PDB file of C-alpha atoms in Angstrom:
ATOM      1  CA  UNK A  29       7.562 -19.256  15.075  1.00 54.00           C
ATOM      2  CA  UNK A  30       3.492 -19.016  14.759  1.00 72.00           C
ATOM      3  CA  UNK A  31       0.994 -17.877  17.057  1.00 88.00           C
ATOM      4  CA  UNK A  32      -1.198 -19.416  20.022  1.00 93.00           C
ATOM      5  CA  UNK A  33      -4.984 -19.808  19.872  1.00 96.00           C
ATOM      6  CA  UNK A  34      -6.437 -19.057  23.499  1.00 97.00           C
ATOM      7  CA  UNK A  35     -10.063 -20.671  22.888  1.00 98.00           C
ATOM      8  CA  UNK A  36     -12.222 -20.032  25.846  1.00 98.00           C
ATOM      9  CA  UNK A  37     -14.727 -23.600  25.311  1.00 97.00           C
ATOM     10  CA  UNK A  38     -13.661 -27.149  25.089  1.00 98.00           C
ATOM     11  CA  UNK A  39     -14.998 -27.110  21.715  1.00 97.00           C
ATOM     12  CA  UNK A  40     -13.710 -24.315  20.309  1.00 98.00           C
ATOM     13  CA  UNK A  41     -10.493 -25.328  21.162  1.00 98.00           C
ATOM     14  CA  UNK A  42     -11.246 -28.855  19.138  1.00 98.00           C
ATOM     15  CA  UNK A  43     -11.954 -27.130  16.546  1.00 98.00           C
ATOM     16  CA  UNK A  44      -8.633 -24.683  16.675  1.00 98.00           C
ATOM     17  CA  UNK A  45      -6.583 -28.011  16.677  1.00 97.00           C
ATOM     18  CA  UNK A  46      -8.021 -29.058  13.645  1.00 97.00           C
ATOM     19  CA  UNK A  47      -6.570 -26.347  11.805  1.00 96.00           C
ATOM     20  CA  UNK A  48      -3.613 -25.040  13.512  1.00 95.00           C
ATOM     21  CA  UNK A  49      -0.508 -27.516  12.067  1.00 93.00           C
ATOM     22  CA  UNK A  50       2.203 -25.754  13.881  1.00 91.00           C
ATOM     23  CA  UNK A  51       0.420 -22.539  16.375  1.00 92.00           C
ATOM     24  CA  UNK A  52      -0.600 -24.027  19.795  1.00 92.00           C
ATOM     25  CA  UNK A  53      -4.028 -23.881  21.671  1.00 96.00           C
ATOM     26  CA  UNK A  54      -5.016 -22.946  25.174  1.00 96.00           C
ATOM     27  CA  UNK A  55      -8.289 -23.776  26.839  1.00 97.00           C
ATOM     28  CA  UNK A  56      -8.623 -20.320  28.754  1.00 97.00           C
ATOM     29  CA  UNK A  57     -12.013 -21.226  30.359  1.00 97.00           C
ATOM     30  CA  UNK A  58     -15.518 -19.791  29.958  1.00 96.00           C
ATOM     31  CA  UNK A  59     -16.810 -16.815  31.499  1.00 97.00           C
ATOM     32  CA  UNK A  60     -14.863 -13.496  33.236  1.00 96.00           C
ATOM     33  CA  UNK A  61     -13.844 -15.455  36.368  1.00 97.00           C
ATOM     34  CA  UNK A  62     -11.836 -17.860  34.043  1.00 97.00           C
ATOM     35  CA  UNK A  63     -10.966 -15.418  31.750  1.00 97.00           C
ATOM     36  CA  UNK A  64      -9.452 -12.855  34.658  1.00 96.00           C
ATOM     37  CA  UNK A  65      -7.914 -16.102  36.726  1.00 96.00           C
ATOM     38  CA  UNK A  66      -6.104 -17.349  33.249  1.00 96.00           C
ATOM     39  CA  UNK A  67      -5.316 -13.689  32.678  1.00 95.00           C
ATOM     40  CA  UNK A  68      -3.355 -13.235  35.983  1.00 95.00           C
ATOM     41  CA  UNK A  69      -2.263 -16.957  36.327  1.00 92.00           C
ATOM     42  CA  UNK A  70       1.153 -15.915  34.316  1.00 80.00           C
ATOM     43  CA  UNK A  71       0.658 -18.095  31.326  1.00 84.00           C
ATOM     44  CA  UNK A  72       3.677 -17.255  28.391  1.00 77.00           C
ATOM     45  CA  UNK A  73       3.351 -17.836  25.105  1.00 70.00           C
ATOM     46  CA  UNK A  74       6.602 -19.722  25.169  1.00 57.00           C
ATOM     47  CA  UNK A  75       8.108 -19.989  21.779  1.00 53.00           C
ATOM     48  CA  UNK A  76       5.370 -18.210  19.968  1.00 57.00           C
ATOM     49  CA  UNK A  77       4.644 -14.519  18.972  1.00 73.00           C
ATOM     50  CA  UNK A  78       1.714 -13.784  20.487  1.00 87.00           C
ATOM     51  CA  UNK A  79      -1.710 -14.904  20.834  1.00 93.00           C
ATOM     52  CA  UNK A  80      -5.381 -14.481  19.198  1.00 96.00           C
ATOM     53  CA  UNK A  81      -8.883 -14.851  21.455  1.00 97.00           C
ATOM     54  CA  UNK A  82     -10.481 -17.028  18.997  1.00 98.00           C
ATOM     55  CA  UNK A  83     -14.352 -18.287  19.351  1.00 98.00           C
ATOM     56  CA  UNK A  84     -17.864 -18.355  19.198  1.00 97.00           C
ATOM     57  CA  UNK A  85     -19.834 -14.987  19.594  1.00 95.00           C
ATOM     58  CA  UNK A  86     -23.058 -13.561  19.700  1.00 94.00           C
ATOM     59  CA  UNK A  87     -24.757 -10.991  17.033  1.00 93.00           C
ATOM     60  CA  UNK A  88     -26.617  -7.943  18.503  1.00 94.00           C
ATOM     61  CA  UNK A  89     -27.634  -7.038  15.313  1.00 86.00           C
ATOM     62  CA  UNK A  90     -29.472  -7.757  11.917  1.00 81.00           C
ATOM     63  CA  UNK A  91     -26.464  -7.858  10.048  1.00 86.00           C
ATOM     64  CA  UNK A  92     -24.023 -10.915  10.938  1.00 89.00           C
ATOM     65  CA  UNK A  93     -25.302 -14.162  10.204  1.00 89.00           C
ATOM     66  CA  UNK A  94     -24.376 -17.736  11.494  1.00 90.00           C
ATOM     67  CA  UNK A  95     -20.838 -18.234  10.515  1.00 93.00           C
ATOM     68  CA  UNK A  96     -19.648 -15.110  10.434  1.00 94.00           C
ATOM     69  CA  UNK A  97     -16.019 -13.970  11.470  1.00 97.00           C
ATOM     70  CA  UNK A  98     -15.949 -10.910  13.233  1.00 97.00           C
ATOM     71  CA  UNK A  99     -12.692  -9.719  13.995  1.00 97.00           C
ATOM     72  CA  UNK A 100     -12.743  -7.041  16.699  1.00 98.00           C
ATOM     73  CA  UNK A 101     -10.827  -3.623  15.947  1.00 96.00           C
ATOM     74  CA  UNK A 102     -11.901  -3.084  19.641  1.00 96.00           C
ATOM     75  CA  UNK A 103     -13.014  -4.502  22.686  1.00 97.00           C
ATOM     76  CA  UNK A 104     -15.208  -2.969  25.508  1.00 96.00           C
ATOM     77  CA  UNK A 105     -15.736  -3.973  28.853  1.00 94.00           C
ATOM     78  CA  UNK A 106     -18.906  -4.186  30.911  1.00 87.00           C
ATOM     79  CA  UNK A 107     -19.015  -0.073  32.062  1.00 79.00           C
ATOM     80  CA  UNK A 108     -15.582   0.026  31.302  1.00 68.00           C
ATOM     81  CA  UNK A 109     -14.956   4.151  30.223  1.00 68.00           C
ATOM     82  CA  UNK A 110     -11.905   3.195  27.962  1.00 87.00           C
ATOM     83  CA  UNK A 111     -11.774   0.804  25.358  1.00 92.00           C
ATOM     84  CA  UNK A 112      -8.875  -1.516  24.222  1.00 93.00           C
ATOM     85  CA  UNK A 113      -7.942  -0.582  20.110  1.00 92.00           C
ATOM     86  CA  UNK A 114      -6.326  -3.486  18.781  1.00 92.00           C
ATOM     87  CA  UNK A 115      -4.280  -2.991  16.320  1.00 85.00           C
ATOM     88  CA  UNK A 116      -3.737  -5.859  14.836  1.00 91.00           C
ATOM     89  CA  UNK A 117      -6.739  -6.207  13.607  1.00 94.00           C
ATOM     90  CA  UNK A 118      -6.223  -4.858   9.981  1.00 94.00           C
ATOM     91  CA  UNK A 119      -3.640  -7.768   9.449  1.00 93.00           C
ATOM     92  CA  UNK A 120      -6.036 -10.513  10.863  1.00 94.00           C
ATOM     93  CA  UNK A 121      -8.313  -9.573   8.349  1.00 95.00           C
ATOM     94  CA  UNK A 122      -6.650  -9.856   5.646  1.00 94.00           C
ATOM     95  CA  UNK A 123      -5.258 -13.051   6.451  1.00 94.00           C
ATOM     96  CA  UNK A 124      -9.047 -14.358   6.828  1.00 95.00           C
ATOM     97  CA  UNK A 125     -10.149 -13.009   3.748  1.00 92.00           C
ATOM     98  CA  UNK A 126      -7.597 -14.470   1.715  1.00 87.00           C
ATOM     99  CA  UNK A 127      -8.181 -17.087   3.013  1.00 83.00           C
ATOM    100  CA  UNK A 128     -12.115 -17.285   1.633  1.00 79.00           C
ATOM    101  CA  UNK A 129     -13.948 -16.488   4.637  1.00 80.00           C
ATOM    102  CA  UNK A 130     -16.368 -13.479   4.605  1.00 84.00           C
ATOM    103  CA  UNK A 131     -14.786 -11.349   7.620  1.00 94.00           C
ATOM    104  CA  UNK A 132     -16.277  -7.873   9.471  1.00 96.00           C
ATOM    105  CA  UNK A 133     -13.981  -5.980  10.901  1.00 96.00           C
ATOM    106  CA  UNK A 134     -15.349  -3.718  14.551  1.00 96.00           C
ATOM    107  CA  UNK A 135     -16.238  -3.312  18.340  1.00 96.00           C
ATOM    108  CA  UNK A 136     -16.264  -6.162  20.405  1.00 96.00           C
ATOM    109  CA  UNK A 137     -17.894  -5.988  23.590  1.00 96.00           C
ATOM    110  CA  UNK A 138     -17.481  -8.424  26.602  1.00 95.00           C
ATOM    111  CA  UNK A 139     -20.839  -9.035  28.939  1.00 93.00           C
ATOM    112  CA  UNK A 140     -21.146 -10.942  32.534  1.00 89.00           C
ATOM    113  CA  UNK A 141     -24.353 -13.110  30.897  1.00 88.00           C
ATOM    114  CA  UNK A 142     -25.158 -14.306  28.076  1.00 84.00           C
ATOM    115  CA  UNK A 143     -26.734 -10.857  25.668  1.00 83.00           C
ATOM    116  CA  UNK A 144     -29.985 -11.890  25.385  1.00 79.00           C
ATOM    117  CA  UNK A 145     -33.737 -10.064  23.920  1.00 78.00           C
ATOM    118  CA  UNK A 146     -33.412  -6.421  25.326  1.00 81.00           C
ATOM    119  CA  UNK A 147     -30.026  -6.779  26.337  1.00 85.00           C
ATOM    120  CA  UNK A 148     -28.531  -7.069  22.889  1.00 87.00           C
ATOM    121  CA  UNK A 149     -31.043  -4.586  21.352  1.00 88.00           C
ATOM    122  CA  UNK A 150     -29.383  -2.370  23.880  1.00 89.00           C
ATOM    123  CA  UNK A 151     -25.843  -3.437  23.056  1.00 89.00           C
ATOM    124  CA  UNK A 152     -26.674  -3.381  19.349  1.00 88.00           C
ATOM    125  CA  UNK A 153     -27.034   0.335  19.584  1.00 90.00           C
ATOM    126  CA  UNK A 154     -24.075   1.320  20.675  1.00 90.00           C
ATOM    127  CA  UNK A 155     -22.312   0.122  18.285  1.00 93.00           C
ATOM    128  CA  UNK A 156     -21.002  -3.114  18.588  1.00 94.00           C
ATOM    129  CA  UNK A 157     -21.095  -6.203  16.528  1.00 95.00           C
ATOM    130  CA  UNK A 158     -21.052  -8.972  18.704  1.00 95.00           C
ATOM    131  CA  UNK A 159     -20.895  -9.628  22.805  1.00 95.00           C
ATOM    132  CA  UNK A 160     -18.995 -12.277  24.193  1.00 96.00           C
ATOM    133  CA  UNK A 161     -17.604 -13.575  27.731  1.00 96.00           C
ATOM    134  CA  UNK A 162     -14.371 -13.186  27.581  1.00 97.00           C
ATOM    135  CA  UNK A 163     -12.030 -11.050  26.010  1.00 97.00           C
ATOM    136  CA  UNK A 164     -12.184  -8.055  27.922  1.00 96.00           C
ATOM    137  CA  UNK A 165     -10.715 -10.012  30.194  1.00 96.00           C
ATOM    138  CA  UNK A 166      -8.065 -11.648  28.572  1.00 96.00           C
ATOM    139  CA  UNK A 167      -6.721  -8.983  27.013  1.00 95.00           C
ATOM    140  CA  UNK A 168      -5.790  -8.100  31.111  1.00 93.00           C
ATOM    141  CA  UNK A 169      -3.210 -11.105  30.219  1.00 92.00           C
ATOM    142  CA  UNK A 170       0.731  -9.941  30.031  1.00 88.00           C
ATOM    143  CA  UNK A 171       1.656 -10.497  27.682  1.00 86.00           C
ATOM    144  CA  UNK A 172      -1.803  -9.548  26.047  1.00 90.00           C
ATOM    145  CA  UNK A 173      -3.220 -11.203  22.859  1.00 92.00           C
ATOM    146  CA  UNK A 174      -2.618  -9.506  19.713  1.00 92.00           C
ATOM    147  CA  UNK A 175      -6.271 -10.203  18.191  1.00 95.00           C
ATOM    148  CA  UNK A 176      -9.599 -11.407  19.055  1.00 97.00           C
ATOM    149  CA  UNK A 177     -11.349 -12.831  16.248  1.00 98.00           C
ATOM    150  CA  UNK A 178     -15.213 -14.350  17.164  1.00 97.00           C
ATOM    151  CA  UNK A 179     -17.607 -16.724  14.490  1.00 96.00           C
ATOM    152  CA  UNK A 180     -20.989 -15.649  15.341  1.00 94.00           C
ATOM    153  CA  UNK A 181     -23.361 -18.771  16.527  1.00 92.00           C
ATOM    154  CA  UNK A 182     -26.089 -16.531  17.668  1.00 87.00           C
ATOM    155  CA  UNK A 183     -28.596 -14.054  16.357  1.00 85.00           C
ATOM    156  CA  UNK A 184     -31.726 -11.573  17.557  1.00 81.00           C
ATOM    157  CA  UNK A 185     -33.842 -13.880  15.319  1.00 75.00           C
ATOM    158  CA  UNK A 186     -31.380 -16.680  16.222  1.00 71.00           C
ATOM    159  CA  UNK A 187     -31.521 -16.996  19.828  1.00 73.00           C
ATOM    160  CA  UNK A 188     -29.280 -19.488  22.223  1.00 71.00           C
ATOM    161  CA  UNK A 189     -32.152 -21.053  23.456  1.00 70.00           C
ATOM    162  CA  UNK A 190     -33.305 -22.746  19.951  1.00 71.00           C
ATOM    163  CA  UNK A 191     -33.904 -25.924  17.939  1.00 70.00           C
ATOM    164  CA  UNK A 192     -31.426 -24.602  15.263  1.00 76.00           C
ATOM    165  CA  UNK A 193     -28.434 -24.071  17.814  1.00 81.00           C
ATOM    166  CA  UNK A 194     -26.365 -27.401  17.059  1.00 87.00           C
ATOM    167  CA  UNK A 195     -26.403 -26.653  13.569  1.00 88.00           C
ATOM    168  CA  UNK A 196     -25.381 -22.819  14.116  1.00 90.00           C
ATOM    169  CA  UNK A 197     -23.056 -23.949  16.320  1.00 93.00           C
ATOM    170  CA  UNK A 198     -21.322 -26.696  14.457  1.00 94.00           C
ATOM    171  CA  UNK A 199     -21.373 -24.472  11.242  1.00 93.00           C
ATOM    172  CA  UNK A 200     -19.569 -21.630  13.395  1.00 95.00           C
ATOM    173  CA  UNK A 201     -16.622 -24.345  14.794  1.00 96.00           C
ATOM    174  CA  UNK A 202     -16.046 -25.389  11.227  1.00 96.00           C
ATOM    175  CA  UNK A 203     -15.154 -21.884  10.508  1.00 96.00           C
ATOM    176  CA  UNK A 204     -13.067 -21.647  13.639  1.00 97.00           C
ATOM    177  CA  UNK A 205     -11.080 -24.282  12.038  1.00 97.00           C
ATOM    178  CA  UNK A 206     -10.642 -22.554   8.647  1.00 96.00           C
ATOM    179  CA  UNK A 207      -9.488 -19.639  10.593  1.00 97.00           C
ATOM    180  CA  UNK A 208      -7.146 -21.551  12.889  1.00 97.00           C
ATOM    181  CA  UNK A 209      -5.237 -23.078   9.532  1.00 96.00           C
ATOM    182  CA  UNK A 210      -5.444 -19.683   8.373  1.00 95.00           C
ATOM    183  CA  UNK A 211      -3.502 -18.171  10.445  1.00 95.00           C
ATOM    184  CA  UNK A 212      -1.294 -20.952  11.948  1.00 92.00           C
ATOM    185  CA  UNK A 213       1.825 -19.542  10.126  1.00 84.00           C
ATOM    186  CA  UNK A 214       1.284 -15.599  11.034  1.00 86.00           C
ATOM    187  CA  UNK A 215       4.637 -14.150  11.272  1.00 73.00           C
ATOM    188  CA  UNK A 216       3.736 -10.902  13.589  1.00 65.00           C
ATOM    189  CA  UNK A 217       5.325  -8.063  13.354  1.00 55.00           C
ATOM    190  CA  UNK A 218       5.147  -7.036  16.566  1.00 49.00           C
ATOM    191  CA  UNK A 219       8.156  -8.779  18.204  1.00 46.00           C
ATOM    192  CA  UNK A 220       9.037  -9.199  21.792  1.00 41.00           C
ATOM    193  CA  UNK A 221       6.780  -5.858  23.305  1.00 43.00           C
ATOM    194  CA  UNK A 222       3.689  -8.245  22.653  1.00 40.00           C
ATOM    195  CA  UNK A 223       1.176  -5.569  24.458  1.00 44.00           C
ATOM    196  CA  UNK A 224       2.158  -3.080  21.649  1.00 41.00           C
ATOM    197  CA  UNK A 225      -0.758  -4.374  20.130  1.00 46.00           C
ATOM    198  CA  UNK A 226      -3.347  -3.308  21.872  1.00 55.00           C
ATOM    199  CA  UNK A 227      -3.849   0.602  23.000  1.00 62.00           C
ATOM    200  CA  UNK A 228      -6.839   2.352  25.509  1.00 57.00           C
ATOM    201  CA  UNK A 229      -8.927   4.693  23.107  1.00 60.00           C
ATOM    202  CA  UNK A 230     -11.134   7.226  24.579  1.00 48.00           C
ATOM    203  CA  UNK A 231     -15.043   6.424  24.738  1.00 45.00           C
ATOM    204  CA  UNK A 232     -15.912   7.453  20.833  1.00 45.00           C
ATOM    205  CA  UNK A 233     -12.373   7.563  19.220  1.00 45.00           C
ATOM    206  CA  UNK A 234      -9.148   9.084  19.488  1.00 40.00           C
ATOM    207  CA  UNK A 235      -6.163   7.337  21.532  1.00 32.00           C
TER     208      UNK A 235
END
């Protein structure tokens, strides 16, 4: 039995399909109010594993470029005072990077809006490697996804608003897809206790 992609976009969710041959993919929605309603709507991962949160994300800082897999070792919440270690996150990685593509492995955190100028300078310094909409809120899901894993399509010298975003954007989806066949056959190890995965770390470390 493999895994289930929960994609948050339409077209991140294309893209999933074209790499997943046997794993399944869910359209979650965009945004925390989808995120939290498709979290506490009951969904099971009926004859699969578990699940990964798997789409686009933004940078907050000068390192990832377009294309880049980040694959979260945490996620934070908007003020939230614990954070959510996921543990799976050392075996996602390796998967990826056997797979060819260039992978970075840390903190996730979730945002209301879109991270934009001073908000992501702000984010940037705490920390974090990328901001997106949703997982936070996901991971609220029971049973929760084992990994999020997010292809940066935005940059501080990138921006959303840009001439250059359909190409950064269509460059990041072809990687969703590479990551999607990548992992379609994951045999976790984690059995039927699928929120063994994930554990609440205190702000700065420790569980």
């Amino acid at each position: 039995m493999s895994i289930e992609f929960w994609c948050p976009l339409r077209l991140e969710s294309v893209a999933a399909r074209r790499g997943a041959r046997t794993a399944g993919v869910v359209r979650t929605g965009m945004g925390p109010r989808r995120s939290a309603a498709f979290a506490a709507g009951g969904h099971r991962v009926a004859r699969h594993r578990g699940a990964v949160v798997l789409g686009l994300g933004g940078a907050l800082g000068g390192g990832p470029t377009p294309g880049d897999i980040i694959v979260a070792d945490e996620v934070r919440g908007p003020g939230a005072p614990r954070p959510v270690r996921v543990r799976e996150a050392a075996a996602i990685e390796s998967l990826i990077r056997d797979a060819g593509p260039e992978v970075l492995r840390g903190p996730v955190v979730s945002v209301a809006r879109p991270a934009r100028g001073e908000t992501r300078r702000t984010l940037s310094g705490t920390g974090a490697l990328v901001a997106d909409m949703e997982s936070w809120w996901l991971l609220a899901a029971d049973p929760a996804p084992l990994a999020v894993v997010r292809v940066v399509s935005d940059t501080p010298s990138a921006e959303l608003a840009s001439l250059s975003l359909p190409w950064r954007v269509r460059r990041a989806l072809a990687v969703i897809s590479r990551i999607a066949a990548a992992l379609d056959s994951w045999e976790t190890p984690v059995g039927p206790d699928i929120r063994r995965g994930l554990e609440t770390t205190a702000p700065g470390g420790g569980s």
